[in-house]
PDB file of C-alpha atoms in Angstrom:
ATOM      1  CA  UNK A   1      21.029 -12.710 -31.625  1.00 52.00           C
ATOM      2  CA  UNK A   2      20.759 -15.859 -33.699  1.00 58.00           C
ATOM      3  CA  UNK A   3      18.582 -17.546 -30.686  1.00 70.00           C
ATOM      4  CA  UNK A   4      15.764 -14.857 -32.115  1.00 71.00           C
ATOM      5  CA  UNK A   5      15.323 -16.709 -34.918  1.00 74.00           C
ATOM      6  CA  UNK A   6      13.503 -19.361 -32.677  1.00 76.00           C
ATOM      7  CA  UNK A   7      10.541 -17.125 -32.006  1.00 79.00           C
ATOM      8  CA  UNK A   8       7.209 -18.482 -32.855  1.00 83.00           C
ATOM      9  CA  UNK A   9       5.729 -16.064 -35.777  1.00 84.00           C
ATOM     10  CA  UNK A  10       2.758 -15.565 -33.644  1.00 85.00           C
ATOM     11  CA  UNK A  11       5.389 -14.394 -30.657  1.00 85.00           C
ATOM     12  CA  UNK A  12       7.537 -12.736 -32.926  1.00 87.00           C
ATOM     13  CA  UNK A  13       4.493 -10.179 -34.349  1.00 90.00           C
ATOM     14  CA  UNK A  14       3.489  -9.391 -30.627  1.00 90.00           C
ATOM     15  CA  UNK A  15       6.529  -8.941 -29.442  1.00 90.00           C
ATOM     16  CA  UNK A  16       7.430  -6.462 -32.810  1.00 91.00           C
ATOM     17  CA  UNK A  17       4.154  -4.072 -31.890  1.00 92.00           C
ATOM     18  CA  UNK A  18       4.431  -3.987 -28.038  1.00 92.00           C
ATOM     19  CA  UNK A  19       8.025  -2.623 -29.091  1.00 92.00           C
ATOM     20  CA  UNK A  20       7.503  -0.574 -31.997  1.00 94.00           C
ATOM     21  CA  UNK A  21       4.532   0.905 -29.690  1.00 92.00           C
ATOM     22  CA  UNK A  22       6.631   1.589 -27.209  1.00 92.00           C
ATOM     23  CA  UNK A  23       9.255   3.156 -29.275  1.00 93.00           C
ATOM     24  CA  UNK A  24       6.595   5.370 -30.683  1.00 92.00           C
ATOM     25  CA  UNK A  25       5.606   6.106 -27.356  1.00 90.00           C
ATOM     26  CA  UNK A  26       8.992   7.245 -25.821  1.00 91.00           C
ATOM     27  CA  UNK A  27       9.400   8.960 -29.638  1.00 92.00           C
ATOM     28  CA  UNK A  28       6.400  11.405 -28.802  1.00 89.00           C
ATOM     29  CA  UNK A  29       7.765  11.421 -24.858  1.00 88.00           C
ATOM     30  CA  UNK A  30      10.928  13.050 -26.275  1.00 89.00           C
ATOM     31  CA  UNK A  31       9.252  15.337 -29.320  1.00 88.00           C
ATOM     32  CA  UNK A  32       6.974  16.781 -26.931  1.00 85.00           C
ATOM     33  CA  UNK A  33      10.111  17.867 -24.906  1.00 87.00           C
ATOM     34  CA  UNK A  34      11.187  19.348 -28.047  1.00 86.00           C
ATOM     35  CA  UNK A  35       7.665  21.293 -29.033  1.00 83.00           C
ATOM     36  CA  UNK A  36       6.136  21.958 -25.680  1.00 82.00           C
ATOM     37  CA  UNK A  37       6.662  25.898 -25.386  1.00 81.00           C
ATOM     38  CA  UNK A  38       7.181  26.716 -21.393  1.00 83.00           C
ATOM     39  CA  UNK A  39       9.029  24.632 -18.666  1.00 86.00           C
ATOM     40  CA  UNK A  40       6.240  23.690 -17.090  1.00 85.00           C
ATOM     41  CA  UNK A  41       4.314  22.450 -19.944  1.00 84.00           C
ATOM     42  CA  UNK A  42       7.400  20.223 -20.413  1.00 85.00           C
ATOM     43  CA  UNK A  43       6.959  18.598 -17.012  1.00 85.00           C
ATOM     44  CA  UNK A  44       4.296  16.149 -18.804  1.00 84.00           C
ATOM     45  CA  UNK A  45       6.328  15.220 -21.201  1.00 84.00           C
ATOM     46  CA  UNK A  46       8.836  13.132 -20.156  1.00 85.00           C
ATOM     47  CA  UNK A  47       6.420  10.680 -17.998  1.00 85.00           C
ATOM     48  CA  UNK A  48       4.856   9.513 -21.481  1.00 85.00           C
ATOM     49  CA  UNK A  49       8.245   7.786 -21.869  1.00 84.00           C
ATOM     50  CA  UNK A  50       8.417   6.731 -18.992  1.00 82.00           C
ATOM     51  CA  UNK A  51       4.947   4.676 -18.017  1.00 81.00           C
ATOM     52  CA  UNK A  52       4.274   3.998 -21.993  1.00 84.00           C
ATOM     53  CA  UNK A  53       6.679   3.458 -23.415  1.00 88.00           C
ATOM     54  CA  UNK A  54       8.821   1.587 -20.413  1.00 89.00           C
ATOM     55  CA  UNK A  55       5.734  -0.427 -19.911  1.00 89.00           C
ATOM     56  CA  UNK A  56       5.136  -1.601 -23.659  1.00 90.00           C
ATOM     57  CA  UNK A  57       9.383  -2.337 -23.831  1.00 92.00           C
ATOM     58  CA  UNK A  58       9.505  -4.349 -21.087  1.00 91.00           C
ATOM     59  CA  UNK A  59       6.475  -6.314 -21.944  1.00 90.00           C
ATOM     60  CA  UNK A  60       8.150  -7.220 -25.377  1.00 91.00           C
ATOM     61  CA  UNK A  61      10.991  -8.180 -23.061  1.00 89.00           C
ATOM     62  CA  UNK A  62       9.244  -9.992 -20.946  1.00 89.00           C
ATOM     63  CA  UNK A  63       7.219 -12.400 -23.781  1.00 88.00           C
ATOM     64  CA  UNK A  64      10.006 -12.502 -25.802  1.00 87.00           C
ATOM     65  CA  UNK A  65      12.308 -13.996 -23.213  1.00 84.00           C
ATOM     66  CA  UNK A  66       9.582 -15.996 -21.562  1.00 85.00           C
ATOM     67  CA  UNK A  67       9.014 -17.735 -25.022  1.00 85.00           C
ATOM     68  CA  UNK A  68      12.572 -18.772 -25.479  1.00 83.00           C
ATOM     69  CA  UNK A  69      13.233 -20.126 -22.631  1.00 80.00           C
ATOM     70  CA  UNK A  70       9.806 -21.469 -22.432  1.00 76.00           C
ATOM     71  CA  UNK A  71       9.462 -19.937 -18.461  1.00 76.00           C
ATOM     72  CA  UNK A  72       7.835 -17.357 -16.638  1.00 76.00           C
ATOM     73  CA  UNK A  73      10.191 -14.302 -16.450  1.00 77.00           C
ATOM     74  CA  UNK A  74       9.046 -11.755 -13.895  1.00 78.00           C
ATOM     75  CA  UNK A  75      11.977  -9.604 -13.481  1.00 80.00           C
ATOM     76  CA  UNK A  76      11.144  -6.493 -15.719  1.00 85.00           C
ATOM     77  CA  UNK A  77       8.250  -5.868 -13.333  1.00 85.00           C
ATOM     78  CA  UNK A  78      10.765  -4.447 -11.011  1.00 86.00           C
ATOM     79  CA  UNK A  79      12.480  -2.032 -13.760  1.00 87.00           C
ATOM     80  CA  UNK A  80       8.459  -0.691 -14.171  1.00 87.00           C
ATOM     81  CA  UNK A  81       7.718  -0.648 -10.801  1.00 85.00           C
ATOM     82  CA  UNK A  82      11.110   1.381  -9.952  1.00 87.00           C
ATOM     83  CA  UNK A  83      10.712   3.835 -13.067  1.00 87.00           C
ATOM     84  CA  UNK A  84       6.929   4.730 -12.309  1.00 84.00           C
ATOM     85  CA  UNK A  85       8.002   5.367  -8.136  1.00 84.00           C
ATOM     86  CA  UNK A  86      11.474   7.608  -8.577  1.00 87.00           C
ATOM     87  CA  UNK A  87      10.281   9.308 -12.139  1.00 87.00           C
ATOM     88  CA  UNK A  88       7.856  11.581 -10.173  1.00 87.00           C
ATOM     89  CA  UNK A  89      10.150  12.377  -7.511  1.00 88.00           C
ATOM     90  CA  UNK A  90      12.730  14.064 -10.070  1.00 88.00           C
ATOM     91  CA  UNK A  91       9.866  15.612 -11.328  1.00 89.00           C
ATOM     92  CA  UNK A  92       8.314  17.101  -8.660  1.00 89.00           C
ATOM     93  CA  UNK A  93      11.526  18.655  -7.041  1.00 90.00           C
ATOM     94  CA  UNK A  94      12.055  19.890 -10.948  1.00 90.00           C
ATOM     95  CA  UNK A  95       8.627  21.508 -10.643  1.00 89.00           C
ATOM     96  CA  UNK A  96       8.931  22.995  -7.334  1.00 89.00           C
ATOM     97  CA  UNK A  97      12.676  24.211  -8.102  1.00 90.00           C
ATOM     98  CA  UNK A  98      11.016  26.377 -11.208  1.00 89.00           C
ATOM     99  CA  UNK A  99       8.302  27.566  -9.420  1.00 88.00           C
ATOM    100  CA  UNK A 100      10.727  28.964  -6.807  1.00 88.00           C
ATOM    101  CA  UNK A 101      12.643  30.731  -8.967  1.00 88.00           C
ATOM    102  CA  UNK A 102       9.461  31.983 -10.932  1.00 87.00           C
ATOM    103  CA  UNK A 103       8.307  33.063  -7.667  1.00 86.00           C
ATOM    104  CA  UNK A 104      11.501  35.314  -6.580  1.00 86.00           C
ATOM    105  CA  UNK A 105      11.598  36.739 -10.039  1.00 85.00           C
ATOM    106  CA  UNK A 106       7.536  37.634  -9.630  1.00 79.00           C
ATOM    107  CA  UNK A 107       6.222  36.944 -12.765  1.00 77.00           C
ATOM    108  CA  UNK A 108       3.033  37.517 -13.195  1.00 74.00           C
ATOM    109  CA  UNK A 109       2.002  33.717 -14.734  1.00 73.00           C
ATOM    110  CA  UNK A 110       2.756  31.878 -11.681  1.00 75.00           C
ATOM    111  CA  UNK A 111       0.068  31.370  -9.032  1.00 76.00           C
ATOM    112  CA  UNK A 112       1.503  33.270  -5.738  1.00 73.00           C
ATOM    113  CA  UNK A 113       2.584  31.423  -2.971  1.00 70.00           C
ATOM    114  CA  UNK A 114      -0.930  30.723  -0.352  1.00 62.00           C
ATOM    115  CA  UNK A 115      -0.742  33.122   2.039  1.00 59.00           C
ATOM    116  CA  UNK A 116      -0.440  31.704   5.805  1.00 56.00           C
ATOM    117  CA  UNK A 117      -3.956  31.341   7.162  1.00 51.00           C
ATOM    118  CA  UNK A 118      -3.151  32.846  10.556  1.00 50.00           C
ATOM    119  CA  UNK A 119      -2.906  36.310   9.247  1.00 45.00           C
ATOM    120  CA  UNK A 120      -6.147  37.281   6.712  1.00 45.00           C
ATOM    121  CA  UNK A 121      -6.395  40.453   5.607  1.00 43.00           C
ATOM    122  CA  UNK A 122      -3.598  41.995   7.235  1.00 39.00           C
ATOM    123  CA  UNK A 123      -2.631  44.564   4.363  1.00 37.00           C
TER     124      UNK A 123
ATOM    125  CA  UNK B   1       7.750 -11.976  14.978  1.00 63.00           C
ATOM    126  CA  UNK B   2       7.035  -7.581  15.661  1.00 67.00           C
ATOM    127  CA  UNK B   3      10.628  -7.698  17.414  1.00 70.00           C
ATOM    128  CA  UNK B   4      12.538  -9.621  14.332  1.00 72.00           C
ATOM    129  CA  UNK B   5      10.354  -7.921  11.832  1.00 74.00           C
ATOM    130  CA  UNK B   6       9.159  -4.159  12.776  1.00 75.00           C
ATOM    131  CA  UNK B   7       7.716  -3.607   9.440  1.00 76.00           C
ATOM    132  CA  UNK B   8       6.610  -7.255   7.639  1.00 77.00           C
ATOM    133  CA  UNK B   9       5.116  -5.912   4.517  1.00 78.00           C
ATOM    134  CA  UNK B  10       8.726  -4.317   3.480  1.00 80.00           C
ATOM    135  CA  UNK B  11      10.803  -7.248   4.516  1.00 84.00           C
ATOM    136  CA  UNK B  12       8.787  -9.350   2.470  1.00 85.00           C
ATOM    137  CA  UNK B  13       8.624  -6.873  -0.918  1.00 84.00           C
ATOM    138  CA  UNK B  14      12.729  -7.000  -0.398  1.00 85.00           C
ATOM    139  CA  UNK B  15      12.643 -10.724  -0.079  1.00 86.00           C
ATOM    140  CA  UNK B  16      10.622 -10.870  -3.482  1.00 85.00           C
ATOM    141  CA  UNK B  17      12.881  -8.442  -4.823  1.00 84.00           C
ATOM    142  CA  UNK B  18      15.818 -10.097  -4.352  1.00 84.00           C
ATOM    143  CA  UNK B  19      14.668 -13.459  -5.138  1.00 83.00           C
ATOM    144  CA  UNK B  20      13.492 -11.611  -8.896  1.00 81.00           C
ATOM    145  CA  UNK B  21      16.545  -9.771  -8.964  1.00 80.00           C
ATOM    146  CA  UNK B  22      18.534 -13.144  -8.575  1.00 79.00           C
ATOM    147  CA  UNK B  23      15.829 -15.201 -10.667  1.00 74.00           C
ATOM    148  CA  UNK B  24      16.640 -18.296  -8.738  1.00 75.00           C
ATOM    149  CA  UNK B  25      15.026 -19.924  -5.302  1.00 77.00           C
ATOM    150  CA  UNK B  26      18.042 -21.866  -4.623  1.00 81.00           C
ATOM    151  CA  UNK B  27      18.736 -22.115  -1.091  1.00 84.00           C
ATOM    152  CA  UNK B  28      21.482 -19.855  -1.062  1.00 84.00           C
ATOM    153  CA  UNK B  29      19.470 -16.680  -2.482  1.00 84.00           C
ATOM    154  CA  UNK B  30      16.811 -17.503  -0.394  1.00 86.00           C
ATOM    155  CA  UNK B  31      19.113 -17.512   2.632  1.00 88.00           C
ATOM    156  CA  UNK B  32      20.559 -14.604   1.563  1.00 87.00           C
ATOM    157  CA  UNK B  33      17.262 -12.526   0.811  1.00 86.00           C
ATOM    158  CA  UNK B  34      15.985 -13.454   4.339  1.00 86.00           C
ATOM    159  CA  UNK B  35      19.267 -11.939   5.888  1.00 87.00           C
ATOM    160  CA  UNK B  36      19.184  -8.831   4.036  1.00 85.00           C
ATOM    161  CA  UNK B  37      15.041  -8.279   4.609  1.00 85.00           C
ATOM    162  CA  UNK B  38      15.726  -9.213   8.239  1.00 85.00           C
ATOM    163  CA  UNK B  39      19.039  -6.209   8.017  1.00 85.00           C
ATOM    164  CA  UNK B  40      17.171  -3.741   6.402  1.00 84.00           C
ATOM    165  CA  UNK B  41      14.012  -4.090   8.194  1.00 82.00           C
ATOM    166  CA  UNK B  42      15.965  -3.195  11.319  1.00 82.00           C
ATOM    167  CA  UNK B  43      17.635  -0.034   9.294  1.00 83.00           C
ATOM    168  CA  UNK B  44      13.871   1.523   8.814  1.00 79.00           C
ATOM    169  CA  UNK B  45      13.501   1.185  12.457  1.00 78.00           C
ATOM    170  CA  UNK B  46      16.084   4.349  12.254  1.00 77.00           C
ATOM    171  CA  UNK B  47      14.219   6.078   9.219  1.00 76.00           C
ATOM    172  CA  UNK B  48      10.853   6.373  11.574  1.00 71.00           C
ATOM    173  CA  UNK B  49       8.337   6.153   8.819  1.00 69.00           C
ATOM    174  CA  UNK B  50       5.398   6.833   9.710  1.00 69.00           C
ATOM    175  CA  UNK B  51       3.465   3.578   9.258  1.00 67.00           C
ATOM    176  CA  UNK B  52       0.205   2.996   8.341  1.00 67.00           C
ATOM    177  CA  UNK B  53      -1.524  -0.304   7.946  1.00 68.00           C
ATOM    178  CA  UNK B  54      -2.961  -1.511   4.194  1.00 67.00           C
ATOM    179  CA  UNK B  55      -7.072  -2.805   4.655  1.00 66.00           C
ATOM    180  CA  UNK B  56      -8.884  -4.176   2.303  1.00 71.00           C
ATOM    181  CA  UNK B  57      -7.032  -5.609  -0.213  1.00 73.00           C
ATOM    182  CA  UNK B  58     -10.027  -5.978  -2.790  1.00 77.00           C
ATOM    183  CA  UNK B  59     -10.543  -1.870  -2.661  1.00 80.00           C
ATOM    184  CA  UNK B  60      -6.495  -1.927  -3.603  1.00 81.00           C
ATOM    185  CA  UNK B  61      -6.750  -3.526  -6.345  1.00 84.00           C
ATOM    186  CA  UNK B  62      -9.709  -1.932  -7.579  1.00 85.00           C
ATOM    187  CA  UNK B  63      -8.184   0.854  -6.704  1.00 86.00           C
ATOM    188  CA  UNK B  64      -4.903   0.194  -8.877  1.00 86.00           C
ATOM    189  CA  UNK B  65      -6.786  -0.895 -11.636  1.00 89.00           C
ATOM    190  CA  UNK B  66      -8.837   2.446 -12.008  1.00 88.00           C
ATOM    191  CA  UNK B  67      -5.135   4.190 -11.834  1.00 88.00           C
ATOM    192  CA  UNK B  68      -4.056   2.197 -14.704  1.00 86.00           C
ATOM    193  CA  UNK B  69      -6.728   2.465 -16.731  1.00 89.00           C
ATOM    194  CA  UNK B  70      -6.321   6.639 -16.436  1.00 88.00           C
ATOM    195  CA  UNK B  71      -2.696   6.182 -16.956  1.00 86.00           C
ATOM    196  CA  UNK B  72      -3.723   4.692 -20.821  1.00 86.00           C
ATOM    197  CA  UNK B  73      -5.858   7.056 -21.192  1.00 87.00           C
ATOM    198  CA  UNK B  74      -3.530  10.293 -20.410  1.00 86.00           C
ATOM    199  CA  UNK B  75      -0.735   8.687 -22.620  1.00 86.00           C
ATOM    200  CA  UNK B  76      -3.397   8.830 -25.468  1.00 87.00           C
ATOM    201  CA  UNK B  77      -4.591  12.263 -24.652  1.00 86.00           C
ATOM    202  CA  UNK B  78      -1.477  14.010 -23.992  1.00 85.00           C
ATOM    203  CA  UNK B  79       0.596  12.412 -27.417  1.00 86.00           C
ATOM    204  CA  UNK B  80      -2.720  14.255 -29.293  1.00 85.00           C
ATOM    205  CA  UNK B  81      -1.343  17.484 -27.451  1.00 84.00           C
ATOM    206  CA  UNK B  82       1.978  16.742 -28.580  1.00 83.00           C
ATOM    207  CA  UNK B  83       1.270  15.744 -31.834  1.00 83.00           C
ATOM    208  CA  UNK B  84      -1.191  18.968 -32.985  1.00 79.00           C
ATOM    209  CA  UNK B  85       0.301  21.172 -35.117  1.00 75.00           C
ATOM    210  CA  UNK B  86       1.913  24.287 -34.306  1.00 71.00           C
ATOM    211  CA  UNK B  87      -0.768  26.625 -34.963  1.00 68.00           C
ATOM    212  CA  UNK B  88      -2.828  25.312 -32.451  1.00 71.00           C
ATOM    213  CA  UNK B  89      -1.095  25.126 -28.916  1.00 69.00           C
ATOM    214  CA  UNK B  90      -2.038  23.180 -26.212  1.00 70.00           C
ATOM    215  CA  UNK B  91      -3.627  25.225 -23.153  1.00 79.00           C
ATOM    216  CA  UNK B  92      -2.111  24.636 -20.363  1.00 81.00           C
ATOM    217  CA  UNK B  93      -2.413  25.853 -17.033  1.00 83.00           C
ATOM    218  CA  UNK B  94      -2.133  26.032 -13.441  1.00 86.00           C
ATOM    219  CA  UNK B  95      -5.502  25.096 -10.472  1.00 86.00           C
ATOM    220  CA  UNK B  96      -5.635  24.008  -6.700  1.00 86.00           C
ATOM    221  CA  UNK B  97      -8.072  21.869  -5.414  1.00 86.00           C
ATOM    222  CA  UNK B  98      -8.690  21.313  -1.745  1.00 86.00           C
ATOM    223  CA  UNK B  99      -7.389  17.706  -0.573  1.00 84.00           C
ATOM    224  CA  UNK B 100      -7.708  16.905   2.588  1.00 83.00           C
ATOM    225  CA  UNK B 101      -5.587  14.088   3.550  1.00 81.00           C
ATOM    226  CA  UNK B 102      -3.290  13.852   6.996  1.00 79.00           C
ATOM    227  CA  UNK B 103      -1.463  10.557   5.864  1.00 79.00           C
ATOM    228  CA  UNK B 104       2.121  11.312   5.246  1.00 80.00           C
ATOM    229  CA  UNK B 105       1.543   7.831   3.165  1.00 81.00           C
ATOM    230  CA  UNK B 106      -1.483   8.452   1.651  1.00 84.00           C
ATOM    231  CA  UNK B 107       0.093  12.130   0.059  1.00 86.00           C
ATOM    232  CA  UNK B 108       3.040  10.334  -1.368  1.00 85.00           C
ATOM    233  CA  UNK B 109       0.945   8.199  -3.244  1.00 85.00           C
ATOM    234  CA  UNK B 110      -1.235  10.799  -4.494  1.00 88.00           C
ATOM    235  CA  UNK B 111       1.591  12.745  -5.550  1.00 87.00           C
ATOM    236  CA  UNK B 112       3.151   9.698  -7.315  1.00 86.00           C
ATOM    237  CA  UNK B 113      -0.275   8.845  -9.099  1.00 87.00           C
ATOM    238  CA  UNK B 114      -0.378  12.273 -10.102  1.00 87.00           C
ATOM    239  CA  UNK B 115       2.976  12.942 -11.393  1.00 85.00           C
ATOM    240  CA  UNK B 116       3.277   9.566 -12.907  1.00 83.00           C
ATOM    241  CA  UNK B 117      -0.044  10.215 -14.554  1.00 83.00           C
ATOM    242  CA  UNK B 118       1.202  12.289 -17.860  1.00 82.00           C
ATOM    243  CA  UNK B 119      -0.917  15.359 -17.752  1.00 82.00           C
ATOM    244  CA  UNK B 120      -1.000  16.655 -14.574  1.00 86.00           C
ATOM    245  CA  UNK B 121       2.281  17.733 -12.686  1.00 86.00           C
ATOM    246  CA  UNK B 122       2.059  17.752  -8.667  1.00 86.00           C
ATOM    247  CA  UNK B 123       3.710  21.163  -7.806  1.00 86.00           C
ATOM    248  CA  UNK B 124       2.691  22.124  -3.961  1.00 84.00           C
ATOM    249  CA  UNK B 125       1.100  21.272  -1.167  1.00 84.00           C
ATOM    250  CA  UNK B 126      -0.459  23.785   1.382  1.00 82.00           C
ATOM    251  CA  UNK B 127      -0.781  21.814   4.329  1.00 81.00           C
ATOM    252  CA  UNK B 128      -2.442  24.683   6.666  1.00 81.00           C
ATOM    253  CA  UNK B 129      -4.826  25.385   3.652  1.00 81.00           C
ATOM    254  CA  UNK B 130      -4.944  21.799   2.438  1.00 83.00           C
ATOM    255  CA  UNK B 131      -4.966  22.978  -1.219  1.00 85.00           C
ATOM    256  CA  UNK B 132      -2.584  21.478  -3.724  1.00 86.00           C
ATOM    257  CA  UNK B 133      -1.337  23.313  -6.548  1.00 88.00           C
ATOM    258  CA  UNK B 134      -1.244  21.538  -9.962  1.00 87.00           C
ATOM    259  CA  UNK B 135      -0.095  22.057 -13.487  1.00 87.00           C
ATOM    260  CA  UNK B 136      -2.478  20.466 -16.313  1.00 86.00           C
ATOM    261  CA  UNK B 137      -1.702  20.164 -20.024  1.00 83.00           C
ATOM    262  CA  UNK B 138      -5.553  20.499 -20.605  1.00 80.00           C
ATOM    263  CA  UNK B 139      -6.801  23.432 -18.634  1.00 80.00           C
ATOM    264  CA  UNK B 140      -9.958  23.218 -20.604  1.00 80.00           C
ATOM    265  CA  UNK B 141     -11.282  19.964 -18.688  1.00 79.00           C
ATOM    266  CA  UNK B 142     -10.338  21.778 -15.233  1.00 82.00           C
ATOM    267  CA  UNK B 143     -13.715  20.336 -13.693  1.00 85.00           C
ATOM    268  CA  UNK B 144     -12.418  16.530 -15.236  1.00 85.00           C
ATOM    269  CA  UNK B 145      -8.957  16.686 -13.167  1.00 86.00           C
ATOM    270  CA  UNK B 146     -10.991  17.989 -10.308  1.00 87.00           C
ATOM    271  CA  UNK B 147     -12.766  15.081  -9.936  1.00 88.00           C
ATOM    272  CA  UNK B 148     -10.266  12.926 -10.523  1.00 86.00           C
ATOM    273  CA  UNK B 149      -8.153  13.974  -7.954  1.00 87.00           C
ATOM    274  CA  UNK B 150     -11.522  13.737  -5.445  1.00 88.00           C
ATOM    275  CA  UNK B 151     -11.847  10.253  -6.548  1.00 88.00           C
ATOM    276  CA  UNK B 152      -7.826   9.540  -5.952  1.00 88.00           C
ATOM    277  CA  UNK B 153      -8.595  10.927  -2.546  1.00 87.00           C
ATOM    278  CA  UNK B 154     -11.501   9.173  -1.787  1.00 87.00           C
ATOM    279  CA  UNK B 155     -10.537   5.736  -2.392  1.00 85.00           C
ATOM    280  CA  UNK B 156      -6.751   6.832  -0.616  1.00 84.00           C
ATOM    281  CA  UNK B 157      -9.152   7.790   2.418  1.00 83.00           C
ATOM    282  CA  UNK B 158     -10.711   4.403   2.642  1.00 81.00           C
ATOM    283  CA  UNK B 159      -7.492   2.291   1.984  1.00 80.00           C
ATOM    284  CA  UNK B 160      -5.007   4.083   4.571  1.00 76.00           C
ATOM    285  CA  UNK B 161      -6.958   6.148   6.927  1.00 66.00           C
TER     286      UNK B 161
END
C-alpha cells in the first residue's frame, strides 16, 4: 500500500473521484434494491451497480495502476466487458421466472401472456 | 484459413483475451493463446451458432457510442428515481412495442443493450407477434423508450441483417 504514496497529486485526485463516484454509484445500485417497492421495479436496480459503478472502479484501477508502473494497463476492460454481457442474462431469466409465476397465480398487474396468432377470436 | 478457423472474429477476441488476461506477449503466451483460439474455435463448430457477418465498422462504432451515451444518461435518471423521497414513488410499468428483427444475433444484443441499460428490463419476446414485452421505471416517457428501442433496431438492422 506504501507504493500509493507515489501517485502524482494530479493522479491521485482523479483517481479519488472516479472511485468515490463509483462507490456512490453502486451505493444508490444497492439502496434502490432496498426502496424500490415491487420485484419488478427492482430489476433496474441492480444494473446501476453494475455499468456505473463497475465502469467508474475500474477506471480508477486502470489510471491508478497505469501511473505507477508508468504503462498502459488494459486488463480491467475485460472485467467491464464480462459484467455488462452476463449481468443481463441473470436478469432476464430473473424477470421471466417472476413473470411466470405472476402469470400462474393470475394477478391482475401483469400483462397476459400474447395470445397465439393462429387462433383470433376463438372465445 | 475457413478450415483452421470456422469463425475468425472469435478466435481472435480469445487470442486478445488471453494475451490481456496474461498481460505479457512473450512467446510462450502467444503460443499458447493461438492453441487455445485455434481449440475453441473448433468447439463452436459443435455449438452451431448461427453466424452472421459484422459490415460496416464505422456504423458500429457509431452505433456503440450512441449506446453509451444512453447508458450515462439512464444511470443519472434512474439514481433520481431512487433517490426521491418516499412520498413520491416512481411509476413504473409494463409496454410492448413491435420489433421486428429475425437475427438470433441481432435479438441478443438488443436484449443485452436493453437490460444492461438501467431503466428498462427485457422481459419477453413474442416471436409470432414480434412484440416484446418490457418493464420501465418511467412509464411516463412511454413514447421516449419507444423510440429508443426503434432506433436500437434500426441501426441493429443495418449492422447484421
Amino acid at each position: 500500500m506504501n507504493h500509493l504514496t507515489d501517485l502524482p497529486p494530479w493522479a491521485a485526485i482523479l483517481v479519488c473521484g472516479l472511485l468515490l463516484l463509483g462507490a456512490a454509484m453502486t451505493l444508490i445500485g444497492s439502496l434502490g434494491l432496498l426502496r424500490l417497492p415491487s420485484f419488478y421495479d427492482r430489476l433496474h436496480a441492480p444494473t446501476i451497480a453494475t455499468s456505473g459503478g463497475t465502469i467508474l472502479i475500474c477506471l480508477a484501477s486502470m489510471l491508478c495502476f497505469a501511473v505507477l508502473q508508468s504503462r498502459w494497463i488494459f486488463h480491467e476492460l475485460l472485467i467491464i466487458f464480462f459484467v455488462t454481457v452476463t449481468t443481463p442474462v441473470t436478469l432476464m431469466l430473473l424477470g421471466q421466472a417472476a413473470l411466470y409465476r405472476d402469470r400462474v397465480k393470475e394477478r391482475s398487474d401483469v400483462p397476459r401472456k400474447p395470445k397465439p396468432a393462429a387462433e383470433p377470436g376463438s372465445e | 484459413m475457413r478450415a483452421w478457423y470456422p469463425y475468425p472474429l472469435f478466435s481472435i477476441a480469445l487470442f486478445l483475451m488471453w494475451l490481456l488476461l496474461n498481460q505479457s506477449v512473450a512467446p510462450g503466451s502467444i503460443v499458447l493463446s493461438l492453441f487455445l483460439s485455434t481449440l475453441l474455435g473448433w468447439v463452436m463448430v459443435k455449438l452451431q451458432p448461427s453466424q452472421s457477418r459484422l459490415r460496416r465498422l464505422g456504423l458500429m462504432a457509431g452505433f456503440a457510442l450512441a449506446v453509451a451515451a444512453d447508458i450515462i444518461r439512464s444511470n443519472v435518471a434512474v439514481a433520481r428515481i431512487i433517490l426521491r423521497p418516499r412520498g413520491k414513488p416512481a411509476n413504473t410499468g409494463f409496454m410492448t412495442v413491435d420489433v421486428d428483427l429475425e437475427n438470433e444475433n441481432a435479438l441478443a444484443l438488443l436484449a443485452c443493450i436493453l437490460t444492461a441499460t438501467p431503466g428498462t428490463a427485457w422481459l419477453e419476446y413474442d416471436r409470432r407477434q414480434k412484440s416484446l414485452l418490457l418493464h420501465v421505471l418511467d412509464i411516463d416517457n412511454e413514447d421516449l423508450w419507444r423510440r429508443t428501442v426503434k432506433r436500437y433496431e434500426a441501426g441493429l438492422k443495418e449492422i447484421l441483417e
